[in-house]
Amino acid sequence: MSKYTNLINEDIREKLEEYIFKNNLSTGDAIPSELQLCKILNCNRFELRKAIAKMVGEDILFTVHGVGTFLAPPKFEENSSSYVGFTSFWQSKGHRSSSKILKFVKTEANLKTANMLGIPLGSAVYELKRLRLIDDVLVSIETSFLEESSCPGLLTCNLDGTTSLYQVLKEKYEMTVVNQQQTIRTAKLRQEEADLLCLKEGAPAFYITAVGLTENGTCIERSISISRADRFAIRYQAKQ
Amino acid sequence: MGDSLPSERTIATHYGVSHFTVRKALDVLERDGIVIRMQGKGTYVKSPQLTVDLQSMGSFSSIARGRNSSVNSRILYSGIRKAKFKYSHIFGISEDSDVYESIKLKISNDVALAVEYTAVPLKYIPDVAEYDYSVYSLYDVYSKNNIDVALEDQRLEIVTIYNPIASLLDKEEGDTIFLLTSWAYDRVGNLIEYTRLYDNDDRLIFRAHGSDALERSEL
């Protein structure tokens, strides 16, 4: 058992978290220098660095080389148990959300899209790729596929800015997404994704594939989203 | 599983497509967790990943009950400590009250799936430290104490890991994996368990079902 005692020993981290809390430090505030912290927390530099590295690794702190270590902003938490669309969810939480269209075309359904939407391979589908922002932070790249025959003329709708796709589907096509099923994986950002999100290639991200279902269980949307891991988390309430 | 794929060039020649098309196809397979590409070594078929449904209580026991019934736990540590700032802050209990802590390694077919840190205040489950957790689950012990977990609030994020967690999960220091934090509440709203589960993202994926009906019932 002694082999694993370092698994449980998070003493310095606990003390540092206590220091941050009791001194009311918030987003963007600097924590004291290593030297000062060693004195305050009564530890050595090696232990302190390990504790800070772990907190940086969990995006609680961030370090600017040669400047200092600061409190990171909290991650945007998407509630996947009650999630019904990007725009309405974030607005209901008091955030500003918007989108920028990267690609909006009519194309042919590939095998996966056809299977998910329950339509023949090669059917006409709309492909809508958008950059998603929350409080002006670039958070996700989302690509949606919708069958053309279920929402003809969608290409003429303005889906840029703060317009919600789900709102348009509801108002113009009388289709309401009431259920979303997500499969959540990890991924590393590829160069073009990193460029869009202003991050480095290889940065960690969520890779979420989802389907949007209507009341009667018809799948009307298939989506693939890439969300940066340093600013995004998923929240889920399971009830008995 | 574990087999290597021919080189991109060989695949391109075999199917009469461009190198670019092959690379695009492998990109898709990699994202979907079907293959893994190792820099300078090639592309390999990955072992299938287990799916954890965020809707099921005690997510891991649900995998154990499902068709992949081979998940078991190895207890690496268990003990009682004082709450101090950390747990007094999390549970809203006094700093000198006792908290049971355990660390378990979740294993399936000799492969490490996750490292689970659990904390339970003795205030709610006084005898929590007295069971053999190679036989019982914590949820069994809660039942014995007439406590039902009514709500599990979960937060899934991706974090960078270091040793010893990295080595326990056959990962490198600095790799990123899933961290699932969960807060389990009883019927009267007491927080009875706080868990941090570091999941090997090569072995596990998550599933979530969201509906507006749930949101309405919450309001």
Short mmCIF file of C-alpha atoms in Angstrom, two decimals:
data_model
loop_
_atom_site.label_atom_id
_atom_site.label_comp_id
_atom_site.label_asym_id
_atom_site.label_seq_id
_atom_site.Cartn_x
_atom_site.Cartn_y
_atom_site.Cartn_z
CA MET A 1 0.00 0.00 0.00
CA SER A 2 2.90 2.39 0.67
CA LYS A 3 3.61 2.26 -3.05
CA TYR A 4 0.46 4.28 -3.61
CA THR A 5 0.65 6.81 -0.80
CA ASN A 6 1.64 9.50 -3.30
CA LEU A 7 -1.71 8.89 -5.01
CA ILE A 8 -3.63 10.24 -2.06
CA ASN A 9 -1.20 12.93 -0.97
CA GLU A 10 -2.45 16.17 -2.43
CA ASP A 11 -1.54 18.24 0.63
CA ILE A 12 0.11 21.12 -1.17
CA ARG A 13 -2.64 21.37 -3.75
CA GLU A 14 -5.25 21.42 -0.99
CA LYS A 15 -3.37 24.18 0.81
CA LEU A 16 -3.01 26.18 -2.39
CA GLU A 17 -6.72 25.83 -3.15
CA GLU A 18 -7.49 26.97 0.39
CA TYR A 19 -5.18 29.99 -0.07
CA ILE A 20 -6.92 30.92 -3.35
CA PHE A 21 -10.37 30.60 -1.78
CA LYS A 22 -9.59 32.45 1.45
CA ASN A 23 -7.91 35.30 -0.42
CA ASN A 24 -10.88 35.62 -2.80
CA LEU A 25 -8.71 35.25 -5.88
CA SER A 26 -10.74 35.13 -9.07
CA THR A 27 -10.28 34.75 -12.84
CA GLY A 28 -7.16 36.52 -14.08
CA ASP A 29 -5.70 37.14 -10.61
CA ALA A 30 -2.07 36.11 -10.11
CA ILE A 31 -1.04 33.67 -7.41
CA PRO A 32 2.07 34.65 -5.41
CA SER A 33 5.54 33.77 -6.73
CA GLU A 34 6.98 30.30 -6.13
CA LEU A 35 9.28 31.63 -3.43
CA GLN A 36 6.46 33.33 -1.56
CA LEU A 37 4.15 30.34 -1.93
CA CYS A 38 6.78 27.97 -0.53
CA LYS A 39 6.85 30.12 2.59
CA ILE A 40 3.07 30.56 2.82
CA LEU A 41 2.31 26.86 2.28
CA ASN A 42 5.42 25.63 4.10
CA CYS A 43 6.65 23.37 1.31
CA ASN A 44 9.59 23.02 -1.06
CA ARG A 45 9.73 24.20 -4.66
CA PHE A 46 9.60 20.69 -6.09
CA GLU A 47 6.34 19.84 -4.29
CA LEU A 48 4.85 23.21 -5.19
CA ARG A 49 5.68 22.86 -8.88
CA LYS A 50 4.04 19.45 -8.98
CA ALA A 51 0.87 20.80 -7.38
CA ILE A 52 0.77 23.77 -9.77
CA ALA A 53 1.39 21.53 -12.80
CA LYS A 54 -1.63 19.41 -11.84
CA MET A 55 -3.83 22.47 -11.46
CA VAL A 56 -2.60 23.83 -14.80
CA GLY A 57 -3.33 20.40 -16.30
CA GLU A 58 -6.94 20.72 -15.08
CA ASP A 59 -7.21 24.30 -16.42
CA ILE A 60 -7.69 25.78 -12.95
CA LEU A 61 -4.50 27.82 -13.31
CA PHE A 62 -2.50 28.94 -16.32
CA THR A 63 1.10 30.01 -16.55
CA VAL A 64 2.53 32.76 -18.70
CA HIS A 65 6.24 32.09 -18.93
CA GLY A 66 8.34 34.78 -17.35
CA VAL A 67 5.25 36.57 -16.04
CA GLY A 68 3.50 34.36 -13.51
CA THR A 69 0.69 31.94 -12.78
CA PHE A 70 -2.93 33.04 -12.88
CA LEU A 71 -6.41 31.79 -12.13
CA ALA A 72 -8.04 30.45 -15.29
CA PRO A 73 -11.62 31.31 -16.20
CA PRO A 74 -14.18 28.61 -15.37
CA LYS A 75 -15.02 26.25 -18.24
CA PHE A 76 -18.29 26.75 -20.10
CA GLU A 77 -20.46 23.85 -18.91
CA GLU A 78 -22.91 22.49 -21.42
CA ASN A 79 -25.71 20.67 -19.64
CA SER A 80 -26.20 17.56 -21.76
CA SER A 81 -29.12 16.23 -19.71
CA SER A 82 -31.32 19.17 -20.67
CA TYR A 83 -29.48 20.31 -23.76
CA VAL A 84 -31.67 21.31 -26.67
CA GLY A 85 -29.61 23.43 -28.99
CA PHE A 86 -26.65 25.69 -28.64
CA THR A 87 -28.29 29.10 -28.89
CA SER A 88 -31.22 28.60 -26.52
CA PHE A 89 -29.13 26.72 -23.97
CA TRP A 90 -26.39 29.31 -23.57
CA GLN A 91 -28.82 32.21 -23.68
CA SER A 92 -30.90 30.60 -20.92
CA LYS A 93 -27.71 30.48 -18.83
CA GLY A 94 -27.12 34.19 -19.35
CA HIS A 95 -24.31 33.86 -21.88
CA ARG A 96 -23.97 35.56 -25.21
CA SER A 97 -23.80 32.96 -27.95
CA SER A 98 -23.25 33.42 -31.65
CA SER A 99 -22.14 31.55 -34.75
CA LYS A 100 -20.17 32.24 -37.86
CA ILE A 101 -20.96 30.16 -40.94
CA LEU A 102 -17.89 28.46 -42.40
CA LYS A 103 -19.69 26.37 -45.00
CA PHE A 104 -23.35 26.00 -45.99
CA VAL A 105 -23.98 23.82 -49.02
CA LYS A 106 -26.26 21.24 -50.54
CA THR A 107 -24.47 17.90 -50.87
CA GLU A 108 -25.08 14.14 -50.99
CA ALA A 109 -25.52 12.07 -47.84
CA ASN A 110 -22.56 9.79 -47.15
CA LEU A 111 -23.13 6.37 -45.61
CA LYS A 112 -23.05 7.51 -42.00
CA THR A 113 -25.29 10.52 -42.50
CA ALA A 114 -27.72 8.43 -44.56
CA ASN A 115 -27.87 5.76 -41.84
CA MET A 116 -28.33 8.25 -39.02
CA LEU A 117 -31.04 10.21 -40.81
CA GLY A 118 -32.67 7.05 -42.15
CA ILE A 119 -32.48 8.18 -45.78
CA PRO A 120 -31.01 6.55 -48.91
CA LEU A 121 -27.30 6.92 -49.55
CA GLY A 122 -26.66 9.92 -51.78
CA SER A 123 -29.90 11.75 -50.87
CA ALA A 124 -29.70 15.52 -50.95
CA VAL A 125 -28.66 16.95 -47.59
CA TYR A 126 -27.64 20.35 -46.32
CA GLU A 127 -24.24 20.57 -44.70
CA LEU A 128 -23.91 23.49 -42.32
CA LYS A 129 -20.53 24.09 -40.70
CA ARG A 130 -20.39 26.80 -38.06
CA LEU A 131 -17.89 28.30 -35.69
CA ARG A 132 -19.53 28.66 -32.27
CA LEU A 133 -18.77 31.43 -29.83
CA ILE A 134 -19.81 31.78 -26.20
CA ASP A 135 -19.23 35.21 -24.64
CA ASP A 136 -17.12 35.97 -27.73
CA VAL A 137 -14.79 33.02 -27.00
CA LEU A 138 -14.24 30.63 -29.93
CA VAL A 139 -15.39 27.34 -28.42
CA SER A 140 -16.57 24.84 -31.04
CA ILE A 141 -16.70 23.93 -34.69
CA GLU A 142 -19.98 22.23 -35.45
CA THR A 143 -21.12 20.56 -38.65
CA SER A 144 -24.81 19.68 -39.07
CA PHE A 145 -26.42 17.51 -41.71
CA LEU A 146 -30.14 17.80 -42.48
CA GLU A 147 -32.18 16.12 -45.19
CA GLU A 148 -33.17 18.60 -47.89
CA SER A 149 -36.69 17.23 -48.29
CA SER A 150 -37.44 17.83 -44.61
CA CYS A 151 -36.47 21.49 -44.77
CA PRO A 152 -36.47 22.65 -48.41
CA GLY A 153 -35.03 26.09 -48.97
CA LEU A 154 -32.97 26.09 -45.78
CA LEU A 155 -30.06 27.54 -47.74
CA THR A 156 -31.94 30.81 -48.09
CA CYS A 157 -32.36 31.18 -44.32
CA ASN A 158 -29.94 33.40 -42.49
CA LEU A 159 -28.25 31.23 -39.86
CA ASP A 160 -25.32 33.51 -39.13
CA GLY A 161 -24.86 35.49 -35.95
CA THR A 162 -27.32 34.81 -33.17
CA THR A 163 -29.96 32.92 -35.19
CA SER A 164 -30.75 29.44 -33.90
CA LEU A 165 -31.03 26.57 -36.38
CA TYR A 166 -33.51 24.85 -34.06
CA GLN A 167 -35.61 28.01 -33.92
CA VAL A 168 -35.73 28.16 -37.74
CA LEU A 169 -36.63 24.45 -37.94
CA LYS A 170 -39.43 25.05 -35.48
CA GLU A 171 -40.85 28.23 -36.95
CA LYS A 172 -40.41 27.63 -40.64
CA TYR A 173 -40.63 23.84 -40.89
CA GLU A 174 -42.64 22.97 -37.77
CA MET A 175 -40.02 20.49 -36.58
CA THR A 176 -38.97 20.57 -32.95
CA VAL A 177 -35.89 18.80 -31.68
CA VAL A 178 -36.88 17.50 -28.24
CA ASN A 179 -34.17 14.94 -27.72
CA GLN A 180 -30.48 14.87 -28.43
CA GLN A 181 -28.21 11.84 -28.12
CA GLN A 182 -24.50 12.45 -27.92
CA THR A 183 -21.47 10.19 -28.15
CA ILE A 184 -18.47 11.84 -26.54
CA ARG A 185 -14.84 11.13 -27.40
CA THR A 186 -11.54 12.93 -27.09
CA ALA A 187 -9.56 14.22 -30.07
CA LYS A 188 -6.55 16.34 -30.91
CA LEU A 189 -7.13 19.44 -33.01
CA ARG A 190 -5.97 19.18 -36.60
CA GLN A 191 -4.18 22.14 -38.14
CA GLU A 192 -7.21 23.70 -39.84
CA GLU A 193 -9.37 23.28 -36.71
CA ALA A 194 -6.65 24.76 -34.54
CA ASP A 195 -6.39 27.75 -36.89
CA LEU A 196 -10.15 28.35 -36.64
CA LEU A 197 -10.13 28.19 -32.84
CA CYS A 198 -6.85 30.13 -32.53
CA LEU A 199 -5.18 27.24 -30.70
CA LYS A 200 -2.15 25.05 -31.37
CA GLU A 201 -2.36 21.94 -33.54
CA GLY A 202 -2.74 18.90 -31.30
CA ALA A 203 -4.55 20.79 -28.53
CA PRO A 204 -7.04 18.50 -26.72
CA ALA A 205 -10.70 18.69 -27.66
CA PHE A 206 -14.05 17.00 -27.23
CA TYR A 207 -15.24 15.18 -30.34
CA ILE A 208 -19.01 14.86 -30.04
CA THR A 209 -21.27 13.18 -32.54
CA ALA A 210 -24.96 13.73 -31.99
CA VAL A 211 -28.40 13.16 -33.42
CA GLY A 212 -31.39 15.43 -32.90
CA LEU A 213 -34.78 13.71 -32.59
CA THR A 214 -38.31 15.05 -32.80
CA GLU A 215 -41.20 14.11 -30.49
CA ASN A 216 -42.07 11.03 -32.58
CA GLY A 217 -38.44 9.86 -32.62
CA THR A 218 -37.56 10.94 -36.16
CA CYS A 219 -33.94 11.90 -36.55
CA ILE A 220 -33.78 15.23 -38.34
CA GLU A 221 -30.21 16.29 -37.67
CA ARG A 222 -26.82 14.63 -37.43
CA SER A 223 -24.01 16.76 -36.08
CA ILE A 224 -20.32 16.52 -35.40
CA SER A 225 -18.71 19.02 -33.09
CA ILE A 226 -15.19 19.72 -31.96
CA SER A 227 -14.95 21.73 -28.74
CA ARG A 228 -11.77 22.99 -27.14
CA ALA A 229 -11.04 21.16 -23.88
CA ASP A 230 -9.49 24.11 -22.04
CA ARG A 231 -12.76 26.08 -22.01
CA PHE A 232 -15.46 23.45 -22.31
CA ALA A 233 -16.97 20.80 -20.03
CA ILE A 234 -20.10 18.68 -20.06
CA ARG A 235 -22.49 18.58 -17.15
CA TYR A 236 -25.03 15.81 -16.74
CA GLN A 237 -27.61 15.16 -14.01
CA ALA A 238 -28.62 11.53 -13.65
CA LYS A 239 -31.74 10.97 -11.57
CA GLN A 240 -33.25 7.87 -10.11
CA MET B 1 -7.51 -5.69 -32.93
CA GLY B 2 -3.88 -4.58 -32.65
CA ASP B 3 -3.28 -5.48 -36.29
CA SER B 4 -1.46 -2.93 -38.38
CA LEU B 5 -2.87 -1.47 -41.57
CA PRO B 6 -0.79 -1.35 -44.78
CA SER B 7 0.95 1.95 -45.46
CA GLU B 8 -1.08 4.85 -46.85
CA ARG B 9 0.73 4.45 -50.15
CA THR B 10 -0.14 0.73 -50.39
CA ILE B 11 -3.80 1.41 -49.59
CA ALA B 12 -3.91 4.19 -52.21
CA THR B 13 -2.45 1.91 -54.90
CA HIS B 14 -4.70 -0.99 -53.94
CA TYR B 15 -7.92 1.03 -54.22
CA GLY B 16 -6.73 3.28 -57.03
CA VAL B 17 -7.36 6.46 -55.06
CA SER B 18 -5.14 9.38 -54.14
CA HIS B 19 -2.90 9.54 -51.13
CA PHE B 20 -4.97 12.52 -49.95
CA THR B 21 -8.20 10.46 -50.04
CA VAL B 22 -6.60 7.68 -47.99
CA ARG B 23 -5.37 10.19 -45.44
CA LYS B 24 -8.87 11.73 -45.18
CA ALA B 25 -10.41 8.29 -44.68
CA LEU B 26 -7.91 7.43 -41.95
CA ASP B 27 -8.64 10.80 -40.31
CA VAL B 28 -12.29 9.77 -40.03
CA LEU B 29 -11.45 6.30 -38.68
CA GLU B 30 -9.08 7.81 -36.14
CA ARG B 31 -11.68 10.31 -34.88
CA ASP B 32 -14.22 7.52 -34.54
CA GLY B 33 -11.80 5.55 -32.40
CA ILE B 34 -11.42 2.67 -34.86
CA VAL B 35 -7.73 3.06 -35.61
CA ILE B 36 -4.81 4.66 -33.85
CA ARG B 37 -1.90 6.28 -35.70
CA MET B 38 1.52 6.11 -34.17
CA GLN B 39 4.01 8.65 -35.41
CA GLY B 40 6.57 6.88 -37.59
CA LYS B 41 5.16 3.43 -36.80
CA GLY B 42 1.97 3.17 -38.80
CA THR B 43 -1.74 2.73 -38.24
CA TYR B 44 -3.24 0.06 -35.98
CA VAL B 45 -6.73 -1.26 -35.35
CA LYS B 46 -7.84 -0.21 -31.88
CA SER B 47 -9.57 -2.47 -29.39
CA PRO B 48 -13.27 -1.58 -29.08
CA GLN B 49 -14.05 1.10 -26.52
CA LEU B 50 -16.52 0.61 -23.68
CA THR B 51 -19.40 3.07 -23.54
CA VAL B 52 -20.38 4.67 -20.25
CA ASP B 53 -23.90 6.08 -20.19
CA LEU B 54 -23.99 9.25 -18.09
CA GLN B 55 -27.65 8.54 -17.36
CA SER B 56 -27.00 5.38 -15.36
CA MET B 57 -26.29 5.76 -11.66
CA GLY B 58 -22.88 4.62 -10.53
CA SER B 59 -21.78 4.57 -14.16
CA PHE B 60 -19.14 1.92 -13.71
CA SER B 61 -21.32 -0.60 -11.97
CA SER B 62 -23.63 -0.25 -14.94
CA ILE B 63 -20.89 -1.32 -17.33
CA ALA B 64 -20.19 -4.20 -14.99
CA ARG B 65 -23.83 -5.24 -15.15
CA GLY B 66 -23.99 -4.89 -18.91
CA ARG B 67 -22.65 -7.17 -21.58
CA ASN B 68 -19.07 -6.23 -20.69
CA SER B 69 -19.33 -7.89 -17.33
CA SER B 70 -15.60 -8.20 -16.83
CA VAL B 71 -14.96 -4.84 -15.15
CA ASN B 72 -13.52 -5.22 -11.69
CA SER B 73 -11.88 -3.00 -9.09
CA ARG B 74 -8.54 -3.20 -7.38
CA ILE B 75 -8.38 -1.14 -4.22
CA LEU B 76 -5.13 0.83 -4.16
CA TYR B 77 -5.82 2.77 -1.01
CA SER B 78 -8.51 3.31 1.59
CA GLY B 79 -8.53 5.22 4.84
CA ILE B 80 -10.14 7.86 7.02
CA ARG B 81 -8.92 11.45 7.18
CA LYS B 82 -10.04 14.79 8.56
CA ALA B 83 -12.14 16.86 6.17
CA LYS B 84 -9.84 19.90 6.47
CA PHE B 85 -10.48 22.72 3.99
CA LYS B 86 -10.91 20.49 0.95
CA TYR B 87 -13.79 18.32 2.11
CA SER B 88 -15.36 20.87 4.42
CA HIS B 89 -15.67 23.06 1.33
CA ILE B 90 -17.06 20.27 -0.87
CA PHE B 91 -19.47 18.69 1.61
CA GLY B 92 -20.29 21.65 3.85
CA ILE B 93 -19.10 19.76 6.94
CA SER B 94 -16.73 20.90 9.71
CA GLU B 95 -12.99 20.75 9.03
CA ASP B 96 -12.38 18.25 11.83
CA SER B 97 -15.05 15.75 10.80
CA ASP B 98 -14.04 12.37 9.37
CA VAL B 99 -14.11 11.46 5.70
CA TYR B 100 -13.54 8.03 4.16
CA GLU B 101 -11.31 8.11 1.09
CA SER B 102 -10.54 5.35 -1.36
CA ILE B 103 -8.67 4.95 -4.60
CA LYS B 104 -9.59 2.14 -6.96
CA LEU B 105 -8.18 0.97 -10.23
CA LYS B 106 -10.93 -0.18 -12.62
CA ILE B 107 -9.75 -3.03 -14.78
CA SER B 108 -11.23 -5.01 -17.65
CA ASN B 109 -9.40 -7.98 -19.18
CA ASP B 110 -6.14 -6.89 -17.56
CA VAL B 111 -6.46 -3.43 -19.09
CA ALA B 112 -6.65 -0.37 -16.83
CA LEU B 113 -9.79 1.65 -17.60
CA ALA B 114 -9.84 4.27 -14.88
CA VAL B 115 -8.54 5.46 -11.54
CA GLU B 116 -11.35 6.38 -9.17
CA TYR B 117 -10.98 8.68 -6.15
CA THR B 118 -13.94 8.53 -3.80
CA ALA B 119 -14.73 10.51 -0.66
CA VAL B 120 -17.66 9.79 1.69
CA PRO B 121 -18.25 11.70 4.95
CA LEU B 122 -18.73 9.35 7.92
CA LYS B 123 -21.51 11.71 9.03
CA TYR B 124 -23.89 10.03 6.59
CA ILE B 125 -22.43 6.51 6.38
CA PRO B 126 -20.68 5.88 9.72
CA ASP B 127 -19.60 2.32 8.89
CA VAL B 128 -18.43 3.02 5.32
CA ALA B 129 -14.84 2.00 6.08
CA GLU B 130 -15.85 -1.41 7.44
CA TYR B 131 -16.82 -3.23 4.25
CA ASP B 132 -14.84 -5.36 1.86
CA TYR B 133 -15.07 -3.43 -1.39
CA SER B 134 -13.81 -6.33 -3.43
CA VAL B 135 -17.23 -7.83 -2.62
CA TYR B 136 -19.56 -4.85 -2.07
CA SER B 137 -20.03 -1.67 -4.05
CA LEU B 138 -20.44 1.65 -2.25
CA TYR B 139 -24.02 1.72 -3.53
CA ASP B 140 -24.65 -1.61 -1.72
CA VAL B 141 -23.33 -0.03 1.47
CA TYR B 142 -25.57 3.02 1.05
CA SER B 143 -28.56 0.70 0.68
CA LYS B 144 -27.61 -1.11 3.88
CA ASN B 145 -27.64 2.30 5.55
CA ASN B 146 -31.08 2.99 4.03
CA ILE B 147 -29.71 5.70 1.82
CA ASP B 148 -30.63 5.93 -1.85
CA VAL B 149 -28.70 8.00 -4.29
CA ALA B 150 -31.39 10.17 -5.87
CA LEU B 151 -29.25 12.46 -8.01
CA GLU B 152 -25.81 12.21 -9.51
CA ASP B 153 -24.54 15.53 -10.78
CA GLN B 154 -21.65 14.88 -13.16
CA ARG B 155 -19.06 16.99 -14.88
CA LEU B 156 -17.02 15.60 -17.76
CA GLU B 157 -13.86 17.39 -18.82
CA ILE B 158 -10.56 16.64 -20.49
CA VAL B 159 -7.44 17.14 -18.39
CA THR B 160 -3.68 16.63 -18.57
CA ILE B 161 -2.37 13.88 -16.31
CA TYR B 162 0.87 13.18 -14.52
CA ASN B 163 2.28 10.24 -12.61
CA PRO B 164 1.20 8.20 -10.76
CA ILE B 165 -2.20 8.36 -12.53
CA ALA B 166 -0.56 8.36 -15.98
CA SER B 167 1.47 5.22 -15.34
CA LEU B 168 -1.48 3.40 -13.74
CA LEU B 169 -3.47 3.99 -16.95
CA ASP B 170 -0.58 3.07 -19.28
CA LYS B 171 -0.37 6.67 -20.44
CA GLU B 172 2.48 9.16 -20.58
CA GLU B 173 2.86 12.18 -18.32
CA GLY B 174 1.35 15.16 -20.15
CA ASP B 175 -1.26 13.07 -22.00
CA THR B 176 -4.86 14.20 -21.86
CA ILE B 177 -7.75 12.00 -20.72
CA PHE B 178 -11.34 12.28 -19.48
CA LEU B 179 -11.99 13.36 -15.91
CA LEU B 180 -15.52 12.65 -14.67
CA THR B 181 -16.29 14.38 -11.38
CA SER B 182 -19.52 13.38 -9.71
CA TRP B 183 -21.52 14.56 -6.75
CA ALA B 184 -24.04 12.01 -5.42
CA TYR B 185 -27.01 13.28 -3.39
CA ASP B 186 -29.49 11.35 -1.26
CA ARG B 187 -33.29 11.90 -1.25
CA VAL B 188 -33.12 14.85 1.14
CA GLY B 189 -30.37 16.57 -0.82
CA ASN B 190 -27.31 15.74 1.31
CA LEU B 191 -24.12 15.32 -0.68
CA ILE B 192 -23.01 11.85 0.36
CA GLU B 193 -20.26 11.04 -2.13
CA TYR B 194 -17.74 12.97 -4.17
CA THR B 195 -15.88 11.06 -6.88
CA ARG B 196 -13.18 11.87 -9.38
CA LEU B 197 -12.78 9.29 -12.11
CA TYR B 198 -9.77 9.57 -14.39
CA ASP B 199 -10.75 7.58 -17.49
CA ASN B 200 -8.43 6.21 -20.10
CA ASP B 201 -9.93 7.81 -23.21
CA ASP B 202 -8.54 5.05 -25.44
CA ARG B 203 -10.75 2.54 -23.63
CA LEU B 204 -13.86 4.51 -22.74
CA ILE B 205 -16.31 6.81 -24.43
CA PHE B 206 -19.40 8.48 -23.00
CA ARG B 207 -22.99 8.74 -24.07
CA ALA B 208 -25.49 11.39 -23.06
CA HIS B 209 -29.21 11.72 -23.76
CA GLY B 210 -30.55 15.23 -23.46
CA SER B 211 -34.17 16.22 -23.67
CA ASP B 212 -36.21 19.33 -23.08
CA ALA B 213 -38.61 17.28 -20.97
CA LEU B 214 -35.92 16.93 -18.31
CA GLU B 215 -35.34 20.63 -18.34
CA ARG B 216 -39.01 21.37 -17.83
CA SER B 217 -39.25 19.00 -14.89
CA GLU B 218 -36.30 20.73 -13.26
CA LEU B 219 -37.95 24.14 -13.27
#
